[in-house]
Coordinates of C-alpha atoms in Angstrom, one line a residue:
Chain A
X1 CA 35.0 97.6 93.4
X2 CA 35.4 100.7 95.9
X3 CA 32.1 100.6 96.8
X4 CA 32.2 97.2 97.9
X5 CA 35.1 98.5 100.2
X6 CA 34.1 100.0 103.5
X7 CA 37.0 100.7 104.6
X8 CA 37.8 104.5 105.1
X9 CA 41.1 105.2 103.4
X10 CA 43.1 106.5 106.6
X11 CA 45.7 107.6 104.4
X12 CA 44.8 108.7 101.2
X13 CA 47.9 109.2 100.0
X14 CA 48.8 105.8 99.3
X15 CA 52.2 105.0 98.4
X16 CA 52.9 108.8 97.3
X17 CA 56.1 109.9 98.7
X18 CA 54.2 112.5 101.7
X19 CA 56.4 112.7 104.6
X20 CA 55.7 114.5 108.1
X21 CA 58.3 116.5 106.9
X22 CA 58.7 120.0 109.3
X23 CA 54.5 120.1 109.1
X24 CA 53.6 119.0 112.9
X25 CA 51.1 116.7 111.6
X26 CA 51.6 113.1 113.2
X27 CA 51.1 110.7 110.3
X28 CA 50.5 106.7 110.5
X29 CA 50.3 104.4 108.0
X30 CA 53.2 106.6 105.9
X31 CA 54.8 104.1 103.2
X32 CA 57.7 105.0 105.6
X33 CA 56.4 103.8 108.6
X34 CA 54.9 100.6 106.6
X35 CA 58.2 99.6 105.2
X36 CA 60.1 100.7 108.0
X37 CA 59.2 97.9 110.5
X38 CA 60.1 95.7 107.9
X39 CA 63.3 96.7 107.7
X40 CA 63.9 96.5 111.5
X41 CA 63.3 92.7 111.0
X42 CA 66.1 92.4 108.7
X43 CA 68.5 89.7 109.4
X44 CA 65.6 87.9 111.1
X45 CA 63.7 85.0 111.5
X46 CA 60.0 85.1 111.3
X47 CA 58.0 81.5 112.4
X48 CA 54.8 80.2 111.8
X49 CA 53.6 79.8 115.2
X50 CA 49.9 78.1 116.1
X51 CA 49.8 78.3 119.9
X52 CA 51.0 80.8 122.6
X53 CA 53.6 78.1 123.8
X54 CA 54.8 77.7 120.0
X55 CA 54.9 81.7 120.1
X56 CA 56.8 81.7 123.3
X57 CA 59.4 79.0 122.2
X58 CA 60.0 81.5 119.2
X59 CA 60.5 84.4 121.0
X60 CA 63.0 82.7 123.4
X61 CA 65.1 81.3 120.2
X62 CA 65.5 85.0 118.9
X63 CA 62.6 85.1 116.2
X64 CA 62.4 88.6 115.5
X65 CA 58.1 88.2 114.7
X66 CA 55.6 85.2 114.5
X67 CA 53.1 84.5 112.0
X68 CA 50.2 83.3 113.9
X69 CA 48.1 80.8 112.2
X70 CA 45.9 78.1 112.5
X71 CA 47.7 75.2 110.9
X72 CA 51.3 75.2 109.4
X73 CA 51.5 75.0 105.6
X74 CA 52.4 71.6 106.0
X75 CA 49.2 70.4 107.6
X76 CA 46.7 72.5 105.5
X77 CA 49.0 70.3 102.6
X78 CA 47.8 67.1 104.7
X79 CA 43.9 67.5 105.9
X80 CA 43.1 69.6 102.8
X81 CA 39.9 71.5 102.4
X82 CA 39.2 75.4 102.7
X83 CA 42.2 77.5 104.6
X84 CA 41.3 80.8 105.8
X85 CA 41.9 83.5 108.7
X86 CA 42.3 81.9 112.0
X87 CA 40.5 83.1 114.8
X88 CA 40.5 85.9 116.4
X89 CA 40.7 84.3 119.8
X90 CA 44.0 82.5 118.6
X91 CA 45.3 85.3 117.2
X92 CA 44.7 87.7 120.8
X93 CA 46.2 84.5 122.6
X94 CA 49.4 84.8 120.6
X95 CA 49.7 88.7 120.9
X96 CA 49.1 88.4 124.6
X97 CA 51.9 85.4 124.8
X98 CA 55.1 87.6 123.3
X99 CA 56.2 91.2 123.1
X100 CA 57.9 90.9 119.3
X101 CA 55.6 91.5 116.5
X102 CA 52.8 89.3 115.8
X103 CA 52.1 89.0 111.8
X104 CA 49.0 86.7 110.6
X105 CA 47.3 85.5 107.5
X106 CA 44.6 86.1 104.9
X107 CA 43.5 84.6 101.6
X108 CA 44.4 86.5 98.4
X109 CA 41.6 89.3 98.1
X110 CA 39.5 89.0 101.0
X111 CA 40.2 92.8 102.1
X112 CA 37.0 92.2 105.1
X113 CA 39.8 89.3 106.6
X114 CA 42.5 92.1 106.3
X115 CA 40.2 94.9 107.6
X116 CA 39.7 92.2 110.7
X117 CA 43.2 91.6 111.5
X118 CA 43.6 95.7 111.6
X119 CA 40.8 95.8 114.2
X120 CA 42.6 93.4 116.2
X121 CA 45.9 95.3 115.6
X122 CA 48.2 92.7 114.2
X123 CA 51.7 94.2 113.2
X124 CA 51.3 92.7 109.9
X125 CA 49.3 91.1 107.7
X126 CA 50.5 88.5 105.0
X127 CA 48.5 88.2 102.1
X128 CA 49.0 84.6 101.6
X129 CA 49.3 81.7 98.5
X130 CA 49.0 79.2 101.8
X131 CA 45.1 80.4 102.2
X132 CA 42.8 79.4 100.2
X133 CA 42.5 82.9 97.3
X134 CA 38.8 84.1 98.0
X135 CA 39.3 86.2 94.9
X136 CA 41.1 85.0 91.9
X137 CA 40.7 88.2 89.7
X138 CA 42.0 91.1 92.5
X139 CA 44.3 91.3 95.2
X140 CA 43.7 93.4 98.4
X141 CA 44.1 97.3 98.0
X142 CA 46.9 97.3 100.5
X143 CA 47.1 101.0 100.1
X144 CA 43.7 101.8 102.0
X145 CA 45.0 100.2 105.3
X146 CA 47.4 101.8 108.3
X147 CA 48.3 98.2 108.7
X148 CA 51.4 97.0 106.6
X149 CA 51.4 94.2 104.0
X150 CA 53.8 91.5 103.1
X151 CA 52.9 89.9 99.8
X152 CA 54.5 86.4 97.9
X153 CA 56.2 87.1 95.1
X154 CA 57.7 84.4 92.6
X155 CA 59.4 86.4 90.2
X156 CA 59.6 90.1 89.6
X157 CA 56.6 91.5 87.8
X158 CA 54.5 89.7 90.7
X159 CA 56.3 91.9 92.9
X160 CA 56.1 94.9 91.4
X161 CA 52.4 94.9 90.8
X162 CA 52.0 93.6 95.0
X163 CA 54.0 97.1 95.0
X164 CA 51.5 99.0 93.3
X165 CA 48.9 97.7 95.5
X166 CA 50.6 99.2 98.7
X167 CA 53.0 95.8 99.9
X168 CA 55.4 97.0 102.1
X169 CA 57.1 94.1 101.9
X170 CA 57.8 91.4 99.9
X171 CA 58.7 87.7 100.1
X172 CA 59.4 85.1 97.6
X173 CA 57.1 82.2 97.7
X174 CA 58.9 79.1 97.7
X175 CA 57.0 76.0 98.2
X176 CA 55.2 76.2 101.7
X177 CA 55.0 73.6 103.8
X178 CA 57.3 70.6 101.5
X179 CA 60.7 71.6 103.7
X180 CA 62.3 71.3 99.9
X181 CA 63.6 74.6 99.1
X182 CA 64.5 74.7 95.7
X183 CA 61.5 76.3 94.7
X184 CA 62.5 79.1 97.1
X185 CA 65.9 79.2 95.6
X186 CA 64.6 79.4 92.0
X187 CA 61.9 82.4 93.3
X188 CA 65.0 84.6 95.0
X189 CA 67.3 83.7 92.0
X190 CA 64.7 84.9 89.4
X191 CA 63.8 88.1 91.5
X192 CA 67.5 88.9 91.8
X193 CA 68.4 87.8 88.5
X194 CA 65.2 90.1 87.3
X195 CA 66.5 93.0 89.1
X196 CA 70.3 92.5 87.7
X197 CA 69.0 92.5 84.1
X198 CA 67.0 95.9 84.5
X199 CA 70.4 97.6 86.3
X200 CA 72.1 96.3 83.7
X201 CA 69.8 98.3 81.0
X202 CA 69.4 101.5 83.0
X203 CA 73.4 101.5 81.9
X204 CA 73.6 100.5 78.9
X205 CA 70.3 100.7 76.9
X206 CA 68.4 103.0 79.2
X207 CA 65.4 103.0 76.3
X208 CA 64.3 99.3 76.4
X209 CA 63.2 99.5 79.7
X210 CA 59.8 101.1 78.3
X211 CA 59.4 97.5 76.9
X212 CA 60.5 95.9 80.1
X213 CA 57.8 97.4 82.2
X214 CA 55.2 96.5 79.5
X215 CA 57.0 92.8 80.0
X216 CA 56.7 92.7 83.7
X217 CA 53.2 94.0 83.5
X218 CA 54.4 96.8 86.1
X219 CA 54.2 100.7 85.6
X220 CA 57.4 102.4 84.2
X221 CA 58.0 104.8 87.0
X222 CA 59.3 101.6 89.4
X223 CA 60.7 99.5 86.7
X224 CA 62.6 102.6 86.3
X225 CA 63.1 103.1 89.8
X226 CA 64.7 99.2 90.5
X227 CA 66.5 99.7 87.5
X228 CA 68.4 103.2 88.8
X229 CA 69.1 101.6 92.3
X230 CA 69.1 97.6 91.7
X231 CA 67.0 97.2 94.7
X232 CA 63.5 96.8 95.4
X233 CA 62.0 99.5 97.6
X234 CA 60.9 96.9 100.2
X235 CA 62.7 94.9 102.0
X236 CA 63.1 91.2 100.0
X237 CA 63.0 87.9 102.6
X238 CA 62.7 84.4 101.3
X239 CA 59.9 81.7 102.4
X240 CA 58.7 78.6 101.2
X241 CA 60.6 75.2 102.3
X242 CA 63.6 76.3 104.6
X243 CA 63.5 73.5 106.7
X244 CA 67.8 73.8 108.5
X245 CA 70.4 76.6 109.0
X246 CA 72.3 75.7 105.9
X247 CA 68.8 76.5 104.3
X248 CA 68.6 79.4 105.8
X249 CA 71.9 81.0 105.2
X250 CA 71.8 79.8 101.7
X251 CA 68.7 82.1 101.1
X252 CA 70.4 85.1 102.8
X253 CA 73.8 84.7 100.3
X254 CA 71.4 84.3 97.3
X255 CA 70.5 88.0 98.6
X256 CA 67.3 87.9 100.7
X257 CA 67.0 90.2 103.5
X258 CA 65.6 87.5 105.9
X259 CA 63.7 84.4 106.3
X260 CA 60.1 82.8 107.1
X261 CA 60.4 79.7 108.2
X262 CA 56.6 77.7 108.5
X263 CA 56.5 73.8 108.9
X264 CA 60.3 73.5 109.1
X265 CA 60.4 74.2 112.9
X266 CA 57.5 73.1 114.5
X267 CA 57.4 70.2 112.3
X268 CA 60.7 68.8 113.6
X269 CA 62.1 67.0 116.2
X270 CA 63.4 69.8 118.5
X271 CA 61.6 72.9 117.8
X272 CA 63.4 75.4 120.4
X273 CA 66.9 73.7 119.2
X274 CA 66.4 74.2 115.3
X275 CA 64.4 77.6 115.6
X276 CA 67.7 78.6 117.6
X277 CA 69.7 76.9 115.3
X278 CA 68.3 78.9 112.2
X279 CA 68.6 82.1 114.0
X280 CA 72.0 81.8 114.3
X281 CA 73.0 80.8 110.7
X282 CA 70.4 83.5 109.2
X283 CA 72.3 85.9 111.7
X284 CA 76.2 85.0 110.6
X285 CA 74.8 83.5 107.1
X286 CA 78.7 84.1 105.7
X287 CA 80.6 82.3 108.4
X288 CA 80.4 78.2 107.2
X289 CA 82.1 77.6 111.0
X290 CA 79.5 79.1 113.0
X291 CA 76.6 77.4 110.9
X292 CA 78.3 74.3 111.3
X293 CA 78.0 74.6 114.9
X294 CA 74.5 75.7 114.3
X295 CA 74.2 72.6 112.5
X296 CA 75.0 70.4 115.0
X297 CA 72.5 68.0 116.8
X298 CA 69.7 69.4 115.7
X299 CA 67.7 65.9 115.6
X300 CA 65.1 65.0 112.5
X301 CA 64.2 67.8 110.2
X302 CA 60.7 67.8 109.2
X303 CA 60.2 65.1 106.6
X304 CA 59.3 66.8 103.7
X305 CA 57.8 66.3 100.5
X306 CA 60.0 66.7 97.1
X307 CA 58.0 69.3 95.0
X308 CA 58.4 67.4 91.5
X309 CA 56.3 64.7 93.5
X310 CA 53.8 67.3 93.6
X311 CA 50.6 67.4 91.6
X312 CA 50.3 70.9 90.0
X313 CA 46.9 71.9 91.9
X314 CA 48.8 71.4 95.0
X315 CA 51.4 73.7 94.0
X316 CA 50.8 76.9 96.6
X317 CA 53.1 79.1 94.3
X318 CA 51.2 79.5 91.6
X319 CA 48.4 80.7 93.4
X320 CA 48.5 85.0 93.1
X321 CA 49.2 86.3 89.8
Chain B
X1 CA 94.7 113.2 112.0
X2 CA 92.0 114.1 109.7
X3 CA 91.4 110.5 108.1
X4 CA 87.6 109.6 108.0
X5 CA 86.5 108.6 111.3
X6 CA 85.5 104.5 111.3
X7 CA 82.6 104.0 113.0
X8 CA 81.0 100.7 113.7
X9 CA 77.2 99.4 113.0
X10 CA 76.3 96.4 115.4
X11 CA 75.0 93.9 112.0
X12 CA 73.6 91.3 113.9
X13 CA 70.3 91.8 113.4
X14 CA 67.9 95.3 111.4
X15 CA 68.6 98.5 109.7
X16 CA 72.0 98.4 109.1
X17 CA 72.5 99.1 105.8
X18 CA 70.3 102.6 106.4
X19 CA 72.8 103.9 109.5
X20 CA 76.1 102.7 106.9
X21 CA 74.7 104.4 104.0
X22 CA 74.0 107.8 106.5
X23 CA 77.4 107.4 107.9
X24 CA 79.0 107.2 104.4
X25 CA 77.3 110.3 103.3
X26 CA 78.5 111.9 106.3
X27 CA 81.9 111.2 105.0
X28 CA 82.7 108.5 108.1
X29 CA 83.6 104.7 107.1
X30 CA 81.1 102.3 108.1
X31 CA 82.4 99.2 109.6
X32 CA 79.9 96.3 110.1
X33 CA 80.6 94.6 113.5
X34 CA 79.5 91.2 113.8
X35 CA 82.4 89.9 116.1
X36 CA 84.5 91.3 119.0
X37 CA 87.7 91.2 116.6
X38 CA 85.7 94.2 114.6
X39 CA 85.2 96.2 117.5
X40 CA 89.4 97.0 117.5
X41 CA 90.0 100.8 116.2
X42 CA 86.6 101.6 116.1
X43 CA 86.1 106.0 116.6
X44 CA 82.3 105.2 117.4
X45 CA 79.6 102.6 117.1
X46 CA 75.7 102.9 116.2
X47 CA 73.2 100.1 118.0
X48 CA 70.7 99.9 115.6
X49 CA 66.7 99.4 115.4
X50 CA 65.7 95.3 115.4
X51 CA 64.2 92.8 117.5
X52 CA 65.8 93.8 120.8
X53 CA 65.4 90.4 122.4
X54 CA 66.5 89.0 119.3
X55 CA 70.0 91.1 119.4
X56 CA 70.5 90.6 123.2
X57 CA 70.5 87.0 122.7
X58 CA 72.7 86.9 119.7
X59 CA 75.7 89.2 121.6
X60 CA 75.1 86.9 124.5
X61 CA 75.5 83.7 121.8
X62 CA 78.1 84.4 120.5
X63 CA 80.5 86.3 123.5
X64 CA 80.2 89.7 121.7
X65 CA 78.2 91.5 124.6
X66 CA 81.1 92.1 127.5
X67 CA 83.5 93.3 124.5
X68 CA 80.7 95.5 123.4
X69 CA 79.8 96.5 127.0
X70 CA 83.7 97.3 127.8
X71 CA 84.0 99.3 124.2
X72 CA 81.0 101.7 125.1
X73 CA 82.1 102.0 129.1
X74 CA 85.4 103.0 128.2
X75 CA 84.3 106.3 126.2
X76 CA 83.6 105.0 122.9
X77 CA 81.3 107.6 121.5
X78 CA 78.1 105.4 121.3
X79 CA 74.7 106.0 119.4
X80 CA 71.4 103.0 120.3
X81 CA 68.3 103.8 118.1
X82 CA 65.3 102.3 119.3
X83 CA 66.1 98.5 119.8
X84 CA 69.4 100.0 120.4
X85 CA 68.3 102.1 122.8
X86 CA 66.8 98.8 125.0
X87 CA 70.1 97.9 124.6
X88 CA 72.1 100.2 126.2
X89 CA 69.5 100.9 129.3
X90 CA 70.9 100.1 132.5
X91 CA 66.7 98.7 133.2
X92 CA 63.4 97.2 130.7
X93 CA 60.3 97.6 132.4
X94 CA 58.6 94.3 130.2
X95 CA 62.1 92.6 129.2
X96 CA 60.9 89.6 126.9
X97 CA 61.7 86.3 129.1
X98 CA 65.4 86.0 130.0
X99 CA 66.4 89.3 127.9
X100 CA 69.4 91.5 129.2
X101 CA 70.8 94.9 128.2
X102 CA 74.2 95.9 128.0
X103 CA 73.8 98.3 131.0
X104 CA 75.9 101.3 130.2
X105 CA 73.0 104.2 129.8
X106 CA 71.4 105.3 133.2
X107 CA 67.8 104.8 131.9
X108 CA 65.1 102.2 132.4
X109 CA 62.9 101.8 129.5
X110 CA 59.6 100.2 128.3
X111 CA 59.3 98.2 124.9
X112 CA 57.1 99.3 122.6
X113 CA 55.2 101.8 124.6
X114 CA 53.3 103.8 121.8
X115 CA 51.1 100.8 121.0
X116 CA 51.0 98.2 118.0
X117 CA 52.3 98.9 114.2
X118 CA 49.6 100.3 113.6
X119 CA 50.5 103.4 115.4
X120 CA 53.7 103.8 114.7
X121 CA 54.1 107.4 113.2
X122 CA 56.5 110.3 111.6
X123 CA 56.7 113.0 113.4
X124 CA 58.5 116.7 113.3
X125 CA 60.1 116.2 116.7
X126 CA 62.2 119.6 119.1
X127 CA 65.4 118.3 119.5
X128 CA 67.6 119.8 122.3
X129 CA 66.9 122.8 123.7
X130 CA 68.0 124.8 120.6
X131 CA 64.9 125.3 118.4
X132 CA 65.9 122.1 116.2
X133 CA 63.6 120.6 114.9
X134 CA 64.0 116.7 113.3
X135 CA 62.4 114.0 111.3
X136 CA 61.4 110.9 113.6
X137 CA 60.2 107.8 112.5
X138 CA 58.5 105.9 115.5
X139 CA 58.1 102.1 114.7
X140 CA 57.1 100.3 117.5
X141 CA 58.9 102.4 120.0
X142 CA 60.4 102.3 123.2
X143 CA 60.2 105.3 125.3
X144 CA 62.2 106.0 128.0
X145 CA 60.5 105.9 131.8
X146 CA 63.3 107.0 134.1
X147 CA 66.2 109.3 133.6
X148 CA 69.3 108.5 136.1
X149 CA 71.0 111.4 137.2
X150 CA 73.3 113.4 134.7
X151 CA 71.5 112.2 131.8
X152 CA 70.4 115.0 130.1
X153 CA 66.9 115.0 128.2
X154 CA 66.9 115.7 124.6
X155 CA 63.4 115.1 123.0
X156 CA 59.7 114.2 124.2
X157 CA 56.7 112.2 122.0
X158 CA 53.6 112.3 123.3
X159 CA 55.0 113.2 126.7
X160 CA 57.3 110.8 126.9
X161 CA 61.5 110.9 127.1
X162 CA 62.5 109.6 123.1
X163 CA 66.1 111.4 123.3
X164 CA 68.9 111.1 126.2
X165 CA 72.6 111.7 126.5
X166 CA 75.3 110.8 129.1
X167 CA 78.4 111.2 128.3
X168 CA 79.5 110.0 124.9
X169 CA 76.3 108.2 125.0
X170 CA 73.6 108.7 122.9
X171 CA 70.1 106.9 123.2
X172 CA 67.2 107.6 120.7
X173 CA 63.7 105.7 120.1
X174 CA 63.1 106.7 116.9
X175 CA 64.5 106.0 113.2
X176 CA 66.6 109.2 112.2
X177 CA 67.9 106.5 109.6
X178 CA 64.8 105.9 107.8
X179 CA 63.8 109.7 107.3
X180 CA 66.8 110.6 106.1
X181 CA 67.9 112.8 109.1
X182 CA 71.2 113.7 109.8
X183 CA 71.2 115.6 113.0
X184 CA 71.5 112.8 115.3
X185 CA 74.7 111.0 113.5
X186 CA 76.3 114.2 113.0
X187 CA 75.9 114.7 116.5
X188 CA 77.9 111.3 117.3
X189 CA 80.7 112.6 114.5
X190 CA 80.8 115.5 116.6
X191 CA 81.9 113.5 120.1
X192 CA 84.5 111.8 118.1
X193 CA 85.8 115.3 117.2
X194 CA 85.8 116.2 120.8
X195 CA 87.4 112.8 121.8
X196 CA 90.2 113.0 118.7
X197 CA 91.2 116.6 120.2
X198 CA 91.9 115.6 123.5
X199 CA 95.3 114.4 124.6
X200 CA 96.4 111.0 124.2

């Protein structure tokens, strides 16, 4: 499979713990550096954007990135076929439209998509369950880019193995593109929950957690590692379905570290308004007055689709493995 | 007189949790500060890294940037990493539409000015004029493009100002938070040493 790979490994260390350290060697692509603009978007709100005006309107409501793509989850739900990269001309247009990080998309395993959005020097690239997988074996080796990954995650062994392929940061799935976000509730539960149970053993029964990893299909030295600090290394956000403030608030006191909202913004009735709206509530997420207030005259939320009204093959979460 | 000096992490918005968990270890109490109420009895605050236009807009939301502004003018030792840095500028060079800074440091700076994520960096960085050397982490960083007078020049990257000072004012681009370095926040314990010994 390396072979196939043309990419030169810029940093061959991978996900080892090398740091500059007092060498005077300038090192990119560090796990450090990787995670670390993750967690500067902490607390944020990162929007599924498809035009520069989109991106702009984003930008102005306090998103603290936009995912440029094509279509919104929503409409690659509607119209169907094939969803891949989007073009590199909308891509350039969004960069040049805002100064805060510009993430985009590629299918599940197509590392040439990945090595295409480095070229054009994206801040992130999401390895994505709302493409189309173009390889339904392996995922990308994150590990051989300078670029940082964010992967979808549904439950905790998912994680752990995006992990092992270099993610730098992970979110749980949800149910793009349906504005119903119990999906996304049951994904950050089940991660948390996961992560609980291991914390709980590393007390009290140190020695099953051998079995654990074999369980989670994840290596030992990271179960281990989430176990000791009941944290992931990465920073955790939520996606998939958050479609108003309370949503969005609800998924930060269930734990996640942020929010991606896709069709739930520019699928509403007042974009600017709501994408403000759920920047304040993701912001004070603990304060029920202030996302009242948030809440307020917001207009039509996107009108949604309940996920037990959706045929399993259209389910995007089960898509990555 | 010896209690454990409270210092304040603006928690609107990015790595907050890394500057409160430096702090702690530093043997200060971190106090998140999310409204102007939490700004009372404060020894020092930290600005942390985030979306800059992101945080400017939520102070200015929610009233919490003339508090903020008043706190840090009236000698409140005051540390702004990166985004925090933008913050406390008295200029931005490419301000995102409609974004403001609090003013208060005698700089003007430029966002992002080492390129895309993809060259963010660590570094080994000479710090002051002492022979110290610390661990940066560059994410996206600003640097700074002017220096007003009487702020004093504490570290370069690439040729460019990353550290100032004025005053109890401290302004850094990089992430001293992420790389575990404690130079920087023991530097801010050490103005509210020098504030606490002077007379009332």
């Amino acid at each position: 499979m390396t072979e196939l790979q043309t990419t030169p490994a810029q940093n061959s260390a991978g996900d080892t713990a090398r740091t500059a350290a007092s060498d005077a060697t300038p090192l990119t692509g560090s796990p450090l550096v990787k995670r670390g603009l993750a967690d500067m978007l902490k607390g944020g709100v990162i929007m599924d954007v498809v035009t520069a005006e989109q991106a702009r309107i984003a930008e102005d409501a306090g998103a603290v990135a936009v995912m440029a793509l094509e279509r919104v989850p929503a409409d690659i739900r509607a119209q169907g076929g094939v969803a891949r990269m989007s073009d590199p001309d909308l891509i350039e247009g969004i960069q040049a439209a805002v100064s805060i990080p510009v993430m985009a998309k590629v299918r599940i395993g197509h590392f040439v998509e990945a090595q295409v959005l480095e070229h054009l020097k994206v801040d992130y690239i999401d390895e994505s369950e709302v493409l189309s997988p173009a390889d339904y074996v392996n995922h990308i080796d994150k590990q051989r880019f300078t670029v940082p990954f964010v992967c979808g995650a549904t439950n905790l062994g998912e994680a752990l193995r995006r992990l092992a392929e270099g993610a730098a940061m992970i979110r749980s799935k949800g149910e793009a593109g349906t504005g119903d976000v119990s999906e996304a509730t049951k994904h950050i539960r089940t991660i948390r929950g996961q992560i609980a149970e291991l914390q709980a053993l590393y007390r009290i029964s140190p020695d099953a957690l051998y079995v654990k990893a074999k369980e989670l299909a994840a290596s030992y030295d990271i179960v281990l590692e989430v176990a000791r600090t009941g944290k992931l290394p990465v920073v955790l956000f939520t996606a998939g379905g958050v479609a108003t403030p309370a949503d969005a608030a609800m998924m930060m006191q269930l734990g996640a570290d942020g929010v991606f909202v896709g069709s739930g913004i520019f699928k509403s009735g007042n974009p600017a308004a709501r994408a403000q709206a759920i920047v304040k509530a993701t912001a004070y997420f603990d304060d029920p007055e202030k996302i009242a207030e948030a809440s307020r005259g917001l207009g039509e939320a996107m009108v949604g689709i309940n996920v037990g009204d959706l045929p399993a093959p259209h389910r995007l979460a089960e898509r990555g493995w | 007189m010896s209690s454990a000096p409270r210092v304040g992490v603006l928690a609107l918005q990015g790595g907050v949790a890394e500057h409160a968990a430096m702090l702690r270890e530093l043997g200060a109490e971190p106090v998140l500060v999310k409204t102007a109420e939490q700004l009372a009895g404060l020894d020092a605050i930290v600005l942390p890294g985030g979306e800059s236009s992101t945080v400017d807009r939520l102070l200015r939301l929610f009233g919490l940037r003339e508090p903020l502004r008043d706190a840090v003018l009236g000698g409140l030792p005051t540390l702004g990493t990166c985004a925090g840095l933008i913050l406390l500028a008295s200029g931005i060079e490419d301000p995102a539409p409609g974004q403001q800074s609090l003013e208060v440091l005698d700089v003007t700076v430029a966002r992002n000015a080492f390129g895309p994520q993809t060259a963010s960096e660590e570094v080994a960085l000479a710090w002051g004029g002492g022979g110290d050397v610390v661990r940066a982490a560059f994410i996206r960083a600003p640097a700074v493009t002017r220096v007003g007078e009487g702020v004093e020049v504490l570290a370069r990257h690439r040729g460019a100002v990353v550290a100032v000072a004025s005053g109890a004012v401290v302004g850094i681009s990089f992430h001293p938070e992420l790389t575990g370095e404690t130079t920087v926040h023991r530097h801010l314990l050490s103005l509210v040493a020098a504030r606490r010994r002077l007379p009332a």
